[in-house]
Short mmCIF file of C-alpha atoms and ligand atoms in Angstrom, two decimals:
data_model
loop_
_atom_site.label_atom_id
_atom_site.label_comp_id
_atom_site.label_asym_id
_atom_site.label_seq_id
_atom_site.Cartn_x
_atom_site.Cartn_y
_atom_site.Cartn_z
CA UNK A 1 130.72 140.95 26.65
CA UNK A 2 128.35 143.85 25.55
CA UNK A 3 125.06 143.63 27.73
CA UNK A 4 125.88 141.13 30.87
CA UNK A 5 125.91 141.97 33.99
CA UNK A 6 129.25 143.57 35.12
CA UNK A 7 130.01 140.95 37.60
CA UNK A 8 128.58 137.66 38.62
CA UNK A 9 125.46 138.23 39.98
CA UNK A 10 123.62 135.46 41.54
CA UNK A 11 120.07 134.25 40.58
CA UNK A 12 116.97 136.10 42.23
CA UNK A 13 114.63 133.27 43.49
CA UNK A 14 111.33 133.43 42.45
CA UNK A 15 109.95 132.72 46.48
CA UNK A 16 110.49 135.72 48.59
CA UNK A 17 111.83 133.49 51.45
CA UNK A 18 114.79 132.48 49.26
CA UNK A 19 115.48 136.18 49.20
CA UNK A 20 116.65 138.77 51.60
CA UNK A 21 114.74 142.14 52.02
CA UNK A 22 115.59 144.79 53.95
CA UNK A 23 113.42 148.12 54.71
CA UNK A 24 115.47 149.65 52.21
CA UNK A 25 113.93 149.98 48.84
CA UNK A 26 115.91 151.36 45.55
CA UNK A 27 112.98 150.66 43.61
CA UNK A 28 110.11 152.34 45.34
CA UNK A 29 109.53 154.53 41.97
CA UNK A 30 108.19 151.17 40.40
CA UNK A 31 107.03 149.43 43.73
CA UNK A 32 104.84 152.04 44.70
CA UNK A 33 103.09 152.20 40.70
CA UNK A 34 102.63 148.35 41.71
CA UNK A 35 101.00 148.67 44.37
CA UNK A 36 97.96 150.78 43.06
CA UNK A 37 97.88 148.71 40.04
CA UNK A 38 97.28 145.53 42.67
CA UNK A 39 94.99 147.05 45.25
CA UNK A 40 93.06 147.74 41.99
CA UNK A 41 92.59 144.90 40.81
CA UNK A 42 91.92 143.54 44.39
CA UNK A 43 89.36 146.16 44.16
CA UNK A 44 88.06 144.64 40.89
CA UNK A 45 88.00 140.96 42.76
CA UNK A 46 90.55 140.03 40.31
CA UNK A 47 93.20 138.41 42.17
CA UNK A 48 95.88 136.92 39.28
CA UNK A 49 97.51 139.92 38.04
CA UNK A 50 96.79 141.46 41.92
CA UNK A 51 99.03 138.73 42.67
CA UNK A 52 101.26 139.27 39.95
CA UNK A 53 101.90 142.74 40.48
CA UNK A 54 102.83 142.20 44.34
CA UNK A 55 105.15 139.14 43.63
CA UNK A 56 107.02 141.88 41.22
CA UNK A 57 107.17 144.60 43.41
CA UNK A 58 108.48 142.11 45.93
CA UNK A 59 111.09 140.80 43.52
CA UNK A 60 111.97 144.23 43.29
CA UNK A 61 112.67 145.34 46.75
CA UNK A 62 114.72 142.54 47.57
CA UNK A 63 117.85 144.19 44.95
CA UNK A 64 120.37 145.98 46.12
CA UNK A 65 120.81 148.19 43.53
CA UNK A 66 117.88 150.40 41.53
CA UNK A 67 116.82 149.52 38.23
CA UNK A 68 117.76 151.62 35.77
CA UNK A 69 116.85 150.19 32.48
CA UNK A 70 115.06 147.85 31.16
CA UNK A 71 117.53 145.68 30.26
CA UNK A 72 118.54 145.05 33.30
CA UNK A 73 115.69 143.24 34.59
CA UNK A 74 116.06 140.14 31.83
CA UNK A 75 117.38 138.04 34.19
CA UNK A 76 114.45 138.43 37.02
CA UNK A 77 111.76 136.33 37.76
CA UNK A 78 108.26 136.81 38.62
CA UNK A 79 108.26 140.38 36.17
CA UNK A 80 105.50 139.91 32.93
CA UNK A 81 104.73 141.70 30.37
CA UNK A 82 102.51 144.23 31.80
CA UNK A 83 104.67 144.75 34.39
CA UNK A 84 107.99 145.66 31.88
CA UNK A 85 105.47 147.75 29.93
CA UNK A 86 104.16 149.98 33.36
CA UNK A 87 108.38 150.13 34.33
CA UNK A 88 109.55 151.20 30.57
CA UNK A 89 107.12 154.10 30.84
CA UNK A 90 108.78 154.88 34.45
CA UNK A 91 111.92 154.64 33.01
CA UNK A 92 111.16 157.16 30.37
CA UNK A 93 108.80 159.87 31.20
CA UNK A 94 108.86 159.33 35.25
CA UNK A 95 105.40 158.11 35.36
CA UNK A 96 102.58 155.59 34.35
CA UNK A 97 99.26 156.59 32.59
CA UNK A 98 97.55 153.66 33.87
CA UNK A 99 98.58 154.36 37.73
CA UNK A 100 97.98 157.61 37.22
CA UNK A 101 93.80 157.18 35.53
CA UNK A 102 93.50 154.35 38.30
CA UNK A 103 94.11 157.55 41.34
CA UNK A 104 92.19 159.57 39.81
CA UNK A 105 89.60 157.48 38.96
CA UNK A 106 85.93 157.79 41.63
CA UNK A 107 85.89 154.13 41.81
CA UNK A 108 89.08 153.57 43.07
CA UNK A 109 89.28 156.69 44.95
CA UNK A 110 86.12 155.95 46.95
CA UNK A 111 87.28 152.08 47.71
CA UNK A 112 90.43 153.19 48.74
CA UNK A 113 88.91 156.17 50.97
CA UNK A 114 86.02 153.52 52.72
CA UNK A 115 88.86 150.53 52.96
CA UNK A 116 90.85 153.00 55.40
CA UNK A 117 88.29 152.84 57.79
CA UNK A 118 89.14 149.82 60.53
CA UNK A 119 86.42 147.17 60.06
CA UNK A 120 85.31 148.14 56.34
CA UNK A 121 86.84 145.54 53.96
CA UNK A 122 86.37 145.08 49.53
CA UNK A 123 83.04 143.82 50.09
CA UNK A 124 81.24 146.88 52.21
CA UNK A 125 82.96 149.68 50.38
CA UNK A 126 82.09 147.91 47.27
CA UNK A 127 78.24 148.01 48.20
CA UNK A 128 78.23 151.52 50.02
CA UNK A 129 79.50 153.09 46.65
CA UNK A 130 76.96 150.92 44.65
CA UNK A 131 74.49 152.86 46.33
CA UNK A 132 76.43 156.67 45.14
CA UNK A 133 78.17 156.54 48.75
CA UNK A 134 80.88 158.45 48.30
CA UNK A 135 82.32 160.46 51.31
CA UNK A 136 81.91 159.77 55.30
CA UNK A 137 79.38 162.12 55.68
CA UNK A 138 77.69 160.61 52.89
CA UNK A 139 77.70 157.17 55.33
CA UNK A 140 77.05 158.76 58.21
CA UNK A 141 74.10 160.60 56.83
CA UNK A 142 72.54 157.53 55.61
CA UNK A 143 69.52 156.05 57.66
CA UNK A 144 69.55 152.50 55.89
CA UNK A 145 73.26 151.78 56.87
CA UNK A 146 74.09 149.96 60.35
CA UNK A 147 77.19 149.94 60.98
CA UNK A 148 79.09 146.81 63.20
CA UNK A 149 80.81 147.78 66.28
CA UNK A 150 84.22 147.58 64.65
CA UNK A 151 82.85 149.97 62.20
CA UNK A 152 81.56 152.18 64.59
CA UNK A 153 84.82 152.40 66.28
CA UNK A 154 86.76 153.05 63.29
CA UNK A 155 85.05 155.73 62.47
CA UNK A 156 85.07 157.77 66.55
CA UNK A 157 88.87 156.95 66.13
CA UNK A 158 89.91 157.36 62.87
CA UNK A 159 91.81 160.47 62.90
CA UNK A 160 94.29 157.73 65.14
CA UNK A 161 94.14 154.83 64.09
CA UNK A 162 94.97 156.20 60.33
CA UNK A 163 97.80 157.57 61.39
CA UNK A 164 101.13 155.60 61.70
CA UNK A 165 102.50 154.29 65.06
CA UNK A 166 105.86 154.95 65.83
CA UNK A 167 108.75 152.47 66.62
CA UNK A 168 109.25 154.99 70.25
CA UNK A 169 105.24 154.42 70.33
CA UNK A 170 105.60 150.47 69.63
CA UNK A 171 108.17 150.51 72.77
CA UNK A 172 105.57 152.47 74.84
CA UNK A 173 103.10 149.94 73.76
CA UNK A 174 105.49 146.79 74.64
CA UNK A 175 106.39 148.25 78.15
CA UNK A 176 102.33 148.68 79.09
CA UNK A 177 102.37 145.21 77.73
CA UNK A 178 105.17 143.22 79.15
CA UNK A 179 104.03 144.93 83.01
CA UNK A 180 100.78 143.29 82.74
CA UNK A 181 101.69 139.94 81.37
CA UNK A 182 104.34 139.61 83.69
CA UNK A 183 102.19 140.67 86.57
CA UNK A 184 99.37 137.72 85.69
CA UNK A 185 101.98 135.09 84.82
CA UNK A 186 106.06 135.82 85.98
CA UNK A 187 107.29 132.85 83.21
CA UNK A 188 105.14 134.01 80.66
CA UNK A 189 106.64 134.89 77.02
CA UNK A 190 105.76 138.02 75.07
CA UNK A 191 106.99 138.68 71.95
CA UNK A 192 107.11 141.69 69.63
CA UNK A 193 106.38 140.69 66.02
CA UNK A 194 104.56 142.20 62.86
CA UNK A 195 106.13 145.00 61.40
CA UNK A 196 107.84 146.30 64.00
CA UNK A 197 109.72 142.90 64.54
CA UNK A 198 110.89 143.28 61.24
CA UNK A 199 112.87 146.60 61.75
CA UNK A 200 110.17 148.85 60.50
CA UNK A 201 109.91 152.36 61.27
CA UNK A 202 106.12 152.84 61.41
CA UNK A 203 103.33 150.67 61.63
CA UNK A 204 99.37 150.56 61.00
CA UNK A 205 99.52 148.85 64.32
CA UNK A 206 101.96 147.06 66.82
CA UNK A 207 101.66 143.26 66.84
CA UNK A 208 102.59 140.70 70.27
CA UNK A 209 102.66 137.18 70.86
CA UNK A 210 101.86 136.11 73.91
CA UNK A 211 101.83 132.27 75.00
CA UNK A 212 102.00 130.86 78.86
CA UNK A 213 104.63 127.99 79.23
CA UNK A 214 102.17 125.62 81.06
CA UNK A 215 99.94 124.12 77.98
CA UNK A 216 96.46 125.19 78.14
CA UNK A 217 96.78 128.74 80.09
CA UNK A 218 97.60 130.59 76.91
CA UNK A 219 94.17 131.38 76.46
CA UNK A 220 93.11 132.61 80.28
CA UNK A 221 96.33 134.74 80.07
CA UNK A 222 94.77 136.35 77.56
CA UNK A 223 91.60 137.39 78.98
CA UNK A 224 93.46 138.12 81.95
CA UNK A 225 95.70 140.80 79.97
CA UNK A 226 92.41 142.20 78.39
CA UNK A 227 90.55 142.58 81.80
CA UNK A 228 93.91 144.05 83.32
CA UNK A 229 94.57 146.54 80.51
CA UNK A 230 90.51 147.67 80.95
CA UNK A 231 90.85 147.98 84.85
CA UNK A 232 94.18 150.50 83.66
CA UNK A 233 91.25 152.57 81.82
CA UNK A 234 93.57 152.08 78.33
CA UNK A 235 91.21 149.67 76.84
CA UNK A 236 89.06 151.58 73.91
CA UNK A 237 88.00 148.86 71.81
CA UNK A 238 88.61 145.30 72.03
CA UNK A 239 87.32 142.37 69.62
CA UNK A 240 88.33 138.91 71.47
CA UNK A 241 88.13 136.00 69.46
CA UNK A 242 88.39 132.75 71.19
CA UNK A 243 90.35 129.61 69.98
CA UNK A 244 89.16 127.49 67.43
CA UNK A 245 92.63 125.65 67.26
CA UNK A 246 91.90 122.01 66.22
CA UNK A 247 95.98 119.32 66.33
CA UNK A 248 94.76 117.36 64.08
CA UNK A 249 93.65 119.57 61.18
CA UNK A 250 96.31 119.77 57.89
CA UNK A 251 98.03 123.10 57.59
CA UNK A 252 95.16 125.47 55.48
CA UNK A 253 95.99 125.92 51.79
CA UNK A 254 94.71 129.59 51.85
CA UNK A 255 96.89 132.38 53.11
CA UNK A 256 94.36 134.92 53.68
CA UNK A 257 92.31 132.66 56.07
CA UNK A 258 93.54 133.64 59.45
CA UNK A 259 94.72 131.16 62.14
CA UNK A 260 92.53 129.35 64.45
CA UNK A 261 94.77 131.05 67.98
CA UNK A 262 92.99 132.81 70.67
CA UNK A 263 93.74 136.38 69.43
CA UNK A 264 92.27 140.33 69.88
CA UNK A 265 92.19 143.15 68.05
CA UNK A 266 92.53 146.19 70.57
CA UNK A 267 92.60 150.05 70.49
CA UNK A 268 94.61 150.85 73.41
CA UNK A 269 95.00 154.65 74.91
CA UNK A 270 98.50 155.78 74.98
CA UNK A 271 99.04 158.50 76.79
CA UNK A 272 101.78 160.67 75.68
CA UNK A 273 104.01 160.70 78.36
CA UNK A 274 105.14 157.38 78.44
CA UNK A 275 106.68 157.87 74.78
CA UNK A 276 109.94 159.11 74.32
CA UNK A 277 109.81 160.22 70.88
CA UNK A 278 107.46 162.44 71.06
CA UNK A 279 104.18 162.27 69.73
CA UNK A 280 103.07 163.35 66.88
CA UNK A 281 99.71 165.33 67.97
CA UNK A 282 98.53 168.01 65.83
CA UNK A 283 98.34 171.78 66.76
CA UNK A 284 95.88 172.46 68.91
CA UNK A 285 95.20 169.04 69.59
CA UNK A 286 96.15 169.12 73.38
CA UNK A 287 94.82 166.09 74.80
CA UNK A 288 98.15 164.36 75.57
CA UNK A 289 97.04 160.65 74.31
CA UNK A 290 96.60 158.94 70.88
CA UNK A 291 94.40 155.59 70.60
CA UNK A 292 96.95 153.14 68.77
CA UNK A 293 95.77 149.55 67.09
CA UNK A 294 97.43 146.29 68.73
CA UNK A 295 96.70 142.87 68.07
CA UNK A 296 97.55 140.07 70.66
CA UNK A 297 97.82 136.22 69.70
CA UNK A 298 98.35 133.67 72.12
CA UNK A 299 99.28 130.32 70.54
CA UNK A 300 99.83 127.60 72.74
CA UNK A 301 103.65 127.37 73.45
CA UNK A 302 104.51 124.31 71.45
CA UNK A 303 103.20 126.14 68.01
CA UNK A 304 105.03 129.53 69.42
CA UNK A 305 107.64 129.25 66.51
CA UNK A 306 105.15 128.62 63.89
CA UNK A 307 103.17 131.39 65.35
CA UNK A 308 105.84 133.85 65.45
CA UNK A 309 107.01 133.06 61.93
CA UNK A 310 103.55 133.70 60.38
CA UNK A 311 102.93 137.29 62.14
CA UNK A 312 106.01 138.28 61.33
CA UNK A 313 104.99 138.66 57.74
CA UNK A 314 105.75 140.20 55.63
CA UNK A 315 102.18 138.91 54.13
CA UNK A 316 104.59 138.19 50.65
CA UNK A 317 107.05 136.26 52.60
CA UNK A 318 104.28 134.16 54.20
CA UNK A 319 102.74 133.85 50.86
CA UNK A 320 105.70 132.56 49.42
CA UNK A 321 106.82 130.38 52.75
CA UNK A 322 103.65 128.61 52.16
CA UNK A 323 103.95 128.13 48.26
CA UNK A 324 107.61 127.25 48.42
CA UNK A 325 107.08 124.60 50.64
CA UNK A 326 103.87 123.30 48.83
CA UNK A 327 105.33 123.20 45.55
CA UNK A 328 108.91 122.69 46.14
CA UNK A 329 108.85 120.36 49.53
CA UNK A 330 105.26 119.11 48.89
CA UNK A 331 104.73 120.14 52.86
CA UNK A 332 101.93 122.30 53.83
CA UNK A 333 102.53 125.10 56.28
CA UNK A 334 100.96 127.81 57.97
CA UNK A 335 100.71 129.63 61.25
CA UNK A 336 100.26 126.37 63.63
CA UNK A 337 102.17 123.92 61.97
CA UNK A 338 104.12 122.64 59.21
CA UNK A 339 103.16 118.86 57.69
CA UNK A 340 104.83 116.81 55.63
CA UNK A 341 103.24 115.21 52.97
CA UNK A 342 105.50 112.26 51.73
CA UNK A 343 106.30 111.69 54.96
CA UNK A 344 102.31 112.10 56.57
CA UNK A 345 103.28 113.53 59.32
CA UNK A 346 103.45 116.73 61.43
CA UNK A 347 107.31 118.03 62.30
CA UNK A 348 107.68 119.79 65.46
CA UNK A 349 109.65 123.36 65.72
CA UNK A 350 110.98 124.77 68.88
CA UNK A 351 112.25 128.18 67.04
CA UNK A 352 111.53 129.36 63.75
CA UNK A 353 115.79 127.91 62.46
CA UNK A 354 113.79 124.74 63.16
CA UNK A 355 111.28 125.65 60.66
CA UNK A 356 113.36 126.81 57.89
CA UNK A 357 115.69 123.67 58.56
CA UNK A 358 112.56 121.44 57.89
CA UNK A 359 112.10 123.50 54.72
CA UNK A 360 115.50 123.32 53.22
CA UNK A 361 115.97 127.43 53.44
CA UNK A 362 118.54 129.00 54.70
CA UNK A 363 117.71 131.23 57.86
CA UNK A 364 116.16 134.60 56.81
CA UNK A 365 116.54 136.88 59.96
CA UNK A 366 113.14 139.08 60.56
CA UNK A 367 114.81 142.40 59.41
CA UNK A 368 115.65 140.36 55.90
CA UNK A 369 111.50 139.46 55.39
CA UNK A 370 110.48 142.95 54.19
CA UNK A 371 109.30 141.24 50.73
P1 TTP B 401 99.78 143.23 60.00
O1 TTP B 401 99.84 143.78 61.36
O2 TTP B 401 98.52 143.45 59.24
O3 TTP B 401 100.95 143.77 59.06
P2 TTP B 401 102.42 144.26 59.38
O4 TTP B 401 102.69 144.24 60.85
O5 TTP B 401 103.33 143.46 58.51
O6 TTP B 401 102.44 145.74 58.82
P3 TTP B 401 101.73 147.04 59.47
O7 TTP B 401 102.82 147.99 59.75
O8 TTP B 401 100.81 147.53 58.40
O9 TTP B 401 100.99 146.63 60.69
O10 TTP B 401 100.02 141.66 60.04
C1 TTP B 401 101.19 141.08 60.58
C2 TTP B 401 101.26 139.62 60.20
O11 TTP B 401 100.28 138.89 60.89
C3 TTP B 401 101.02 139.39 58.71
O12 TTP B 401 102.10 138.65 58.18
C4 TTP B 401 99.79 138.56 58.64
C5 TTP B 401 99.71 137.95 60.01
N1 TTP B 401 98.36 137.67 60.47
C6 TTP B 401 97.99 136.35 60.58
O13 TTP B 401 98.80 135.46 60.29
N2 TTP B 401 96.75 136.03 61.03
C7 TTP B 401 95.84 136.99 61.35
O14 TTP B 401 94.72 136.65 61.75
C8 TTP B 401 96.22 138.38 61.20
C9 TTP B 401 95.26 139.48 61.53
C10 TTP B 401 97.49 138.67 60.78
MN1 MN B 402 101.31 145.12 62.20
MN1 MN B 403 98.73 146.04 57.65
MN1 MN B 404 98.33 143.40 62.99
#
């Protein structure tokens, strides 16, 4: 009949981890609008229709095919309103009014301009251009700010750290990496994830696990991998945070708290011939090394697979992992464990097909979690 699909086509879930998701988007025309319409209102601290607009953008990379009228999207979830209103105007004149005042507007320019700087979050763009901040120079220039160390660093190595790493780059990165793990501890594990594990091209940053297989020396392995990579002379910034990992705590509620693992945020020196790619160094920029952003967590081994699971991302498939199995399963996960609540207790995972077993979902393979 006039108006149905032209072949059976199976229900779209409404949780991204009932859904897979390649790198390939046919809807990046709307997905992309979405995005600035979100990171706006993240801007404007308000975080339902910030929300909204990522689960839709999300529920529209996982198709196959590209949307191509409205009509076609009757049958989605997760896609309001506003939503069908910003993709009708898509549809018909090949753009959005609203996206389009939000880039051009000083506010949002500004936010998006001081947020791109590593170690400036909402909150201190938010009060720099309260105070008519609007350009670097503008910061720098201004005797009343002190900027953090991160801050400081972000802004010596921004030209590198804004640009994307490369998947040849991400190798380079695992090879430095892997040697000096394996050096400090032969049976150690190291894993790639982030990203990169999920078949990405480019990255903001390249993300490991790293966990010992003797209980307890996760942590020491770590340090020992920092002081190694500084005695290399690669180290250029490193932020160590130290484990505040606590068994018997209930899996968090909030996604955007971050896990309680012994973890660092590094900017490592990668020198340019290790990398088979190429690099991408601008003319006349002959120094022969880029500073790249890695961050290293080091669970203790018998959380590895709920460790692994949540930095693999993407953030929307954790997001949805953790609501699926909240609302649906009435379990609580996140990155160190999963709990069942029925049951009260805690259910162990060697590998993350444990995990989604416990859950009821069928395995979604890390190049299928692009959401
Ligand atoms: P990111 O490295 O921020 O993102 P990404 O690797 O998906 O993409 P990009 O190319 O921009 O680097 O985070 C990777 C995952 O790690 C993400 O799902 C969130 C998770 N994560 C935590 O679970 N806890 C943390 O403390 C941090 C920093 C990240
Ligand atoms: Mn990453
Ligand atoms: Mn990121
Ligand atoms: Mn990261």
């Amino acid at each position: 009949p006039e108006g149905s699909p032209p072949t059976a086509v199976a229900t779209v879930s409404q949780y991204a981890c009932q859904r897979r998701t390649t790198i390939e988007n046919n809807n990046k025309i709307f997905t992309d609008a979405f995005e600035v319409l979100a990171e706006s209102y993240e801007f404007n601290e308000n975080e339902g229709p910030c929300l909204a607009f990522r689960r839709a953008a999300s529920v529209l990379k996982s198709l196959p095919w590209a949307v191509e009228c409205l009509g076609a999207t009757e049958d989605l979830p997760c896609l309001g309103d506003h939503t069908k209103a910003v993709m009708e105007e898509i549809l018909l004149y090949g753009r959005s009014l609203q996206v389009e005042s939000i880039l051009s507007n000083e506010r949002y320019q500004t936010l998006k301009l001081f947020t791109s700087v590593f170690g400036v979050g909402p909150k201190t763009a938010e009060k720099w251009y309260r105070r008519g901040l609007r350009s670097f120079s503008d910061i720098l220039a201004e005797p009343s700010i002190q900027l953090n160390r991160m801050q400081q660093t972000g802004f010596l190595h921004y030209g590198d750290i804004s640009r994307a790493v490369s998947k040849a780059e991400a190798r380079a990165l695992g090879n430095i990496i892997d040697e000096a793990v394996h050096a400090i501890t032969p049976d150690a594990i190291l894993a790639l994830t982030g990203g990169f594990r999920r078949g990405k091209e480019f990255g903001h940053d390249v993300d490991f696990i790293v966990t010992a297989l003797e209980l307890g020396k996760e942590e020491s392995l770590l340090l020992d991998i920092i002081d190694r990579l500084k005695h290399h002379g690669i180290l250029l910034y490193c932020d160590y945070q130290a484990s505040t990992f606590d068994i018997s705590k209930l899996p968090s509620h909030r996604f955007e708290a971050m896990d309680h693992f012994a973890k660092c945020f590094l900017i490592l020196r990668l020198e340019g011939s290790q990398v088979d790619g190429g690099l991408n160094i601008a003319e006349g920029d002959s120094r022969g090394w880029r500073g790249v952003r890695v961050d290293l967590v080091s669970p203790p081994v018998d959380r590895y697979a709920y460790a692994l699971l949540g930095w693999t991302g993407s953030r929307q498939f954790e997001r949805d992992l953790r609501r699926f199995a909240r609302s649906e399963k009435r379990m609580l996960l996140d990155n160190h464990a999963l709990y069942d609540k029925r049951k009260k207790e805690f259910l162990a995972a060697t590998t993350e097909k444990d995990i989604f077993a416990h859950l009821g979902l069928e395995y979604i393979e890390p190049w299928q979690r692009n959401a």
